[in-house]
């Protein structure tokens, strides 16, 4: 369910305006905007080192999270971009996309599933520090947006910041009472 919400948010609101989000999903989207490499393949490939680390550090998280990243990557490639009858403004698109993606990420995190390698790192760090995973994901997402400043326009950067704000807000809300084990 969470994976479908995330991919729907990306297809409906993020891709039409060439916005990115944070994490490996954002890096994968940025890669697909700049090269012929599909975003799903980029996400999967870039997440491998983090999953290898997880295999040795906390193997109990490895399998569900590997399934999560593979599923998201496949859905991004297999579900075609919809033809929308109404064009949504970029500002509203950024906000709605962020809220939708953040909700999906939060739902997956409640089951100890992440969508990509950077979210998995945030989840591991959250387990160790007891800092809310939504806050950690937001901080990592900010790093991705800062790194994209050399590629995206100022408008795309601002829209991407709005998107990750929505993602961070909804992820934090959905996971607020999550127990750290």
PDB file of C-alpha atoms in Angstrom:
ATOM      1  CA  UNK A   1       0.000   0.000   0.000  1.00  0.00           C
ATOM      2  CA  UNK A   2       2.707   2.489   0.997  1.00  0.00           C
ATOM      3  CA  UNK A   3       4.715   1.724  -2.152  1.00  0.00           C
ATOM      4  CA  UNK A   4       1.739   2.432  -4.399  1.00  0.00           C
ATOM      5  CA  UNK A   5       1.077   5.709  -2.603  1.00  0.00           C
ATOM      6  CA  UNK A   6       4.711   6.756  -3.116  1.00  0.00           C
ATOM      7  CA  UNK A   7       4.848   5.821  -6.804  1.00  0.00           C
ATOM      8  CA  UNK A   8       1.464   7.467  -7.427  1.00  0.00           C
ATOM      9  CA  UNK A   9       2.708  10.665  -5.768  1.00  0.00           C
ATOM     10  CA  UNK A  10       5.823  10.637  -7.925  1.00  0.00           C
ATOM     11  CA  UNK A  11       3.931   9.971 -11.176  1.00  0.00           C
ATOM     12  CA  UNK A  12       1.059  12.374 -10.508  1.00  0.00           C
ATOM     13  CA  UNK A  13       2.846  15.327  -8.928  1.00  0.00           C
ATOM     14  CA  UNK A  14       6.650  15.135  -9.112  1.00  0.00           C
ATOM     15  CA  UNK A  15       7.531  13.934 -12.622  1.00  0.00           C
ATOM     16  CA  UNK A  16       5.284  16.373 -14.552  1.00  0.00           C
ATOM     17  CA  UNK A  17       7.257  19.343 -13.178  1.00  0.00           C
ATOM     18  CA  UNK A  18      10.726  17.707 -13.028  1.00  0.00           C
ATOM     19  CA  UNK A  19      10.820  18.128  -9.269  1.00  0.00           C
ATOM     20  CA  UNK A  20      12.953  15.863  -7.146  1.00  0.00           C
ATOM     21  CA  UNK A  21      12.585  14.636  -3.636  1.00  0.00           C
ATOM     22  CA  UNK A  22      15.355  13.600  -1.331  1.00  0.00           C
ATOM     23  CA  UNK A  23      16.981  10.261  -0.679  1.00  0.00           C
ATOM     24  CA  UNK A  24      17.931   7.807  -3.355  1.00  0.00           C
ATOM     25  CA  UNK A  25      14.502   8.354  -4.923  1.00  0.00           C
ATOM     26  CA  UNK A  26      15.474  11.978  -5.526  1.00  0.00           C
ATOM     27  CA  UNK A  27      18.921  11.045  -6.782  1.00  0.00           C
ATOM     28  CA  UNK A  28      17.313   8.462  -9.076  1.00  0.00           C
ATOM     29  CA  UNK A  29      14.868  11.052 -10.425  1.00  0.00           C
ATOM     30  CA  UNK A  30      17.696  13.536 -10.958  1.00  0.00           C
ATOM     31  CA  UNK A  31      19.691  10.852 -12.773  1.00  0.00           C
ATOM     32  CA  UNK A  32      16.732  10.068 -15.045  1.00  0.00           C
ATOM     33  CA  UNK A  33      16.286  13.772 -15.871  1.00  0.00           C
ATOM     34  CA  UNK A  34      19.949  14.111 -16.881  1.00  0.00           C
ATOM     35  CA  UNK A  35      20.689  10.717 -18.499  1.00  0.00           C
ATOM     36  CA  UNK A  36      18.900   7.878 -20.281  1.00  0.00           C
ATOM     37  CA  UNK A  37      19.206   5.760 -17.097  1.00  0.00           C
ATOM     38  CA  UNK A  38      15.735   4.982 -15.704  1.00  0.00           C
ATOM     39  CA  UNK A  39      15.082   6.301 -12.184  1.00  0.00           C
ATOM     40  CA  UNK A  40      14.206   2.855 -10.791  1.00  0.00           C
ATOM     41  CA  UNK A  41      17.507   1.378 -11.986  1.00  0.00           C
ATOM     42  CA  UNK A  42      19.469   4.325 -10.546  1.00  0.00           C
ATOM     43  CA  UNK A  43      17.728   3.998  -7.168  1.00  0.00           C
ATOM     44  CA  UNK A  44      18.392   0.276  -6.987  1.00  0.00           C
ATOM     45  CA  UNK A  45      22.036   0.559  -8.057  1.00  0.00           C
ATOM     46  CA  UNK A  46      22.890   3.463  -5.749  1.00  0.00           C
ATOM     47  CA  UNK A  47      21.236   1.759  -2.770  1.00  0.00           C
ATOM     48  CA  UNK A  48      23.326  -1.455  -3.050  1.00  0.00           C
ATOM     49  CA  UNK A  49      26.258  -0.289  -0.848  1.00  0.00           C
ATOM     50  CA  UNK A  50      23.905   0.737   1.951  1.00  0.00           C
ATOM     51  CA  UNK A  51      22.076  -2.574   1.761  1.00  0.00           C
ATOM     52  CA  UNK A  52      25.404  -4.408   1.857  1.00  0.00           C
ATOM     53  CA  UNK A  53      26.245  -2.482   5.040  1.00  0.00           C
ATOM     54  CA  UNK A  54      22.844  -3.394   6.503  1.00  0.00           C
ATOM     55  CA  UNK A  55      23.445  -7.073   5.755  1.00  0.00           C
ATOM     56  CA  UNK A  56      26.419  -6.984   8.128  1.00  0.00           C
ATOM     57  CA  UNK A  57      25.140  -4.413  10.646  1.00  0.00           C
ATOM     58  CA  UNK A  58      21.479  -5.348  11.212  1.00  0.00           C
ATOM     59  CA  UNK A  59      20.565  -8.296   9.043  1.00  0.00           C
ATOM     60  CA  UNK A  60      16.999  -8.394  10.408  1.00  0.00           C
ATOM     61  CA  UNK A  61      16.253  -5.191   8.442  1.00  0.00           C
ATOM     62  CA  UNK A  62      17.912  -6.345   5.231  1.00  0.00           C
ATOM     63  CA  UNK A  63      15.247  -8.526   3.586  1.00  0.00           C
ATOM     64  CA  UNK A  64      12.142  -6.387   4.076  1.00  0.00           C
ATOM     65  CA  UNK A  65      14.046  -3.275   3.076  1.00  0.00           C
ATOM     66  CA  UNK A  66      15.563  -4.948   0.022  1.00  0.00           C
ATOM     67  CA  UNK A  67      12.065  -6.011  -0.999  1.00  0.00           C
ATOM     68  CA  UNK A  68      10.909  -2.408  -0.461  1.00  0.00           C
ATOM     69  CA  UNK A  69      13.557  -0.831  -2.707  1.00  0.00           C
ATOM     70  CA  UNK A  70      13.128  -3.471  -5.420  1.00  0.00           C
ATOM     71  CA  UNK A  71       9.344  -3.067  -5.359  1.00  0.00           C
ATOM     72  CA  UNK A  72       9.520   0.752  -5.555  1.00  0.00           C
ATOM     73  CA  UNK A  73      12.109   0.594  -8.353  1.00  0.00           C
ATOM     74  CA  UNK A  74      10.002  -1.861 -10.367  1.00  0.00           C
ATOM     75  CA  UNK A  75       6.790   0.116  -9.849  1.00  0.00           C
ATOM     76  CA  UNK A  76       8.496   3.304 -11.032  1.00  0.00           C
ATOM     77  CA  UNK A  77       9.481   1.561 -14.247  1.00  0.00           C
ATOM     78  CA  UNK A  78       6.372  -0.547 -14.865  1.00  0.00           C
ATOM     79  CA  UNK A  79       3.601   1.942 -14.095  1.00  0.00           C
ATOM     80  CA  UNK A  80       3.298   4.370 -16.998  1.00  0.00           C
ATOM     81  CA  UNK A  81       3.028   8.098 -16.413  1.00  0.00           C
ATOM     82  CA  UNK A  82      -0.688   8.949 -16.421  1.00  0.00           C
ATOM     83  CA  UNK A  83      -2.191  11.407 -18.842  1.00  0.00           C
ATOM     84  CA  UNK A  84      -3.877  13.867 -16.500  1.00  0.00           C
ATOM     85  CA  UNK A  85      -6.976  15.706 -17.750  1.00  0.00           C
ATOM     86  CA  UNK A  86      -6.153  18.661 -15.478  1.00  0.00           C
ATOM     87  CA  UNK A  87      -2.794  20.364 -15.097  1.00  0.00           C
ATOM     88  CA  UNK A  88      -2.016  21.058 -11.455  1.00  0.00           C
ATOM     89  CA  UNK A  89       0.110  24.084 -10.635  1.00  0.00           C
ATOM     90  CA  UNK A  90       3.752  23.301  -9.825  1.00  0.00           C
ATOM     91  CA  UNK A  91       3.414  24.718  -6.292  1.00  0.00           C
ATOM     92  CA  UNK A  92       0.360  22.637  -5.436  1.00  0.00           C
ATOM     93  CA  UNK A  93       1.921  19.636  -7.164  1.00  0.00           C
ATOM     94  CA  UNK A  94       5.073  19.922  -5.027  1.00  0.00           C
ATOM     95  CA  UNK A  95       3.060  20.125  -1.805  1.00  0.00           C
ATOM     96  CA  UNK A  96       0.558  17.352  -2.636  1.00  0.00           C
ATOM     97  CA  UNK A  97       3.339  15.109  -3.948  1.00  0.00           C
ATOM     98  CA  UNK A  98       5.328  15.611  -0.759  1.00  0.00           C
ATOM     99  CA  UNK A  99       2.341  14.852   1.478  1.00  0.00           C
ATOM    100  CA  UNK A 100       1.474  11.759  -0.516  1.00  0.00           C
ATOM    101  CA  UNK A 101       5.028  10.408  -0.677  1.00  0.00           C
ATOM    102  CA  UNK A 102       5.597  11.146   3.022  1.00  0.00           C
ATOM    103  CA  UNK A 103       2.433   9.256   3.925  1.00  0.00           C
ATOM    104  CA  UNK A 104       3.599   6.242   1.913  1.00  0.00           C
ATOM    105  CA  UNK A 105       7.077   6.342   3.449  1.00  0.00           C
ATOM    106  CA  UNK A 106       5.589   6.586   6.943  1.00  0.00           C
ATOM    107  CA  UNK A 107       3.310   3.611   6.341  1.00  0.00           C
ATOM    108  CA  UNK A 108       6.257   1.518   5.153  1.00  0.00           C
ATOM    109  CA  UNK A 109       8.440   2.623   8.072  1.00  0.00           C
ATOM    110  CA  UNK A 110       5.799   1.426  10.534  1.00  0.00           C
ATOM    111  CA  UNK A 111       6.538  -2.059   9.157  1.00  0.00           C
ATOM    112  CA  UNK A 112      10.328  -1.458   9.247  1.00  0.00           C
ATOM    113  CA  UNK A 113      10.429  -1.148   5.461  1.00  0.00           C
ATOM    114  CA  UNK A 114      12.239   1.690   3.709  1.00  0.00           C
ATOM    115  CA  UNK A 115      12.047   2.876   0.123  1.00  0.00           C
ATOM    116  CA  UNK A 116      15.726   3.346  -0.568  1.00  0.00           C
ATOM    117  CA  UNK A 117      19.215   3.342   0.874  1.00  0.00           C
ATOM    118  CA  UNK A 118      19.219   6.812   2.424  1.00  0.00           C
ATOM    119  CA  UNK A 119      15.899   6.186   4.155  1.00  0.00           C
ATOM    120  CA  UNK A 120      17.366   2.920   5.458  1.00  0.00           C
ATOM    121  CA  UNK A 121      20.359   4.847   6.844  1.00  0.00           C
ATOM    122  CA  UNK A 122      17.981   7.288   8.534  1.00  0.00           C
ATOM    123  CA  UNK A 123      16.008   4.350   9.953  1.00  0.00           C
ATOM    124  CA  UNK A 124      19.172   2.686  11.318  1.00  0.00           C
ATOM    125  CA  UNK A 125      20.330   5.965  12.856  1.00  0.00           C
ATOM    126  CA  UNK A 126      16.863   6.519  14.354  1.00  0.00           C
ATOM    127  CA  UNK A 127      16.980   3.116  16.024  1.00  0.00           C
ATOM    128  CA  UNK A 128      20.357   3.978  17.527  1.00  0.00           C
ATOM    129  CA  UNK A 129      19.615   7.571  18.612  1.00  0.00           C
ATOM    130  CA  UNK A 130      15.829   7.574  19.211  1.00  0.00           C
ATOM    131  CA  UNK A 131      15.519  10.654  16.948  1.00  0.00           C
ATOM    132  CA  UNK A 132      12.303  10.572  14.893  1.00  0.00           C
ATOM    133  CA  UNK A 133      13.019   8.975  11.527  1.00  0.00           C
ATOM    134  CA  UNK A 134      10.969  11.632   9.692  1.00  0.00           C
ATOM    135  CA  UNK A 135      13.307  14.343  10.964  1.00  0.00           C
ATOM    136  CA  UNK A 136      16.377  12.355   9.921  1.00  0.00           C
ATOM    137  CA  UNK A 137      14.936  11.683   6.471  1.00  0.00           C
ATOM    138  CA  UNK A 138      14.226  15.404   6.097  1.00  0.00           C
ATOM    139  CA  UNK A 139      17.868  16.258   6.916  1.00  0.00           C
ATOM    140  CA  UNK A 140      19.207  13.728   4.406  1.00  0.00           C
ATOM    141  CA  UNK A 141      16.703  14.981   1.829  1.00  0.00           C
ATOM    142  CA  UNK A 142      18.037  18.513   2.340  1.00  0.00           C
ATOM    143  CA  UNK A 143      21.532  17.270   1.469  1.00  0.00           C
ATOM    144  CA  UNK A 144      20.226  15.813  -1.789  1.00  0.00           C
ATOM    145  CA  UNK A 145      18.476  19.094  -2.661  1.00  0.00           C
ATOM    146  CA  UNK A 146      21.631  21.095  -1.892  1.00  0.00           C
ATOM    147  CA  UNK A 147      23.591  18.747  -4.167  1.00  0.00           C
ATOM    148  CA  UNK A 148      21.062  19.227  -6.978  1.00  0.00           C
ATOM    149  CA  UNK A 149      21.562  23.010  -6.985  1.00  0.00           C
ATOM    150  CA  UNK A 150      24.184  22.566  -9.685  1.00  0.00           C
ATOM    151  CA  UNK A 151      21.722  20.869 -12.028  1.00  0.00           C
ATOM    152  CA  UNK A 152      18.189  22.120 -11.381  1.00  0.00           C
ATOM    153  CA  UNK A 153      16.727  25.584 -11.885  1.00  0.00           C
ATOM    154  CA  UNK A 154      15.962  27.830  -8.916  1.00  0.00           C
ATOM    155  CA  UNK A 155      12.257  27.137  -9.393  1.00  0.00           C
ATOM    156  CA  UNK A 156      12.814  23.372  -9.374  1.00  0.00           C
ATOM    157  CA  UNK A 157      14.942  23.712  -6.221  1.00  0.00           C
ATOM    158  CA  UNK A 158      12.206  25.694  -4.446  1.00  0.00           C
ATOM    159  CA  UNK A 159       9.536  23.207  -5.527  1.00  0.00           C
ATOM    160  CA  UNK A 160      11.762  20.323  -4.390  1.00  0.00           C
ATOM    161  CA  UNK A 161      12.194  22.001  -0.989  1.00  0.00           C
ATOM    162  CA  UNK A 162       8.420  22.238  -0.691  1.00  0.00           C
ATOM    163  CA  UNK A 163       8.154  18.568  -1.653  1.00  0.00           C
ATOM    164  CA  UNK A 164      10.639  17.380   0.971  1.00  0.00           C
ATOM    165  CA  UNK A 165       8.933  19.560   3.573  1.00  0.00           C
ATOM    166  CA  UNK A 166       5.692  17.698   2.887  1.00  0.00           C
ATOM    167  CA  UNK A 167       7.525  14.369   2.950  1.00  0.00           C
ATOM    168  CA  UNK A 168       9.234  15.162   6.249  1.00  0.00           C
ATOM    169  CA  UNK A 169       6.013  16.427   7.826  1.00  0.00           C
ATOM    170  CA  UNK A 170       3.912  13.416   6.863  1.00  0.00           C
ATOM    171  CA  UNK A 171       6.637  10.871   7.636  1.00  0.00           C
ATOM    172  CA  UNK A 172       7.093  12.401  11.094  1.00  0.00           C
ATOM    173  CA  UNK A 173       3.333  12.479  11.738  1.00  0.00           C
ATOM    174  CA  UNK A 174       2.730   8.890  10.592  1.00  0.00           C
ATOM    175  CA  UNK A 175       5.719   7.527  12.572  1.00  0.00           C
ATOM    176  CA  UNK A 176       5.447   9.810  15.613  1.00  0.00           C
ATOM    177  CA  UNK A 177       4.514   7.120  18.131  1.00  0.00           C
ATOM    178  CA  UNK A 178       6.642   4.389  16.557  1.00  0.00           C
ATOM    179  CA  UNK A 179       8.479   2.323  19.116  1.00  0.00           C
ATOM    180  CA  UNK A 180      12.246   2.021  18.648  1.00  0.00           C
ATOM    181  CA  UNK A 181      13.489  -1.519  19.054  1.00  0.00           C
TER     182      UNK A 181
END
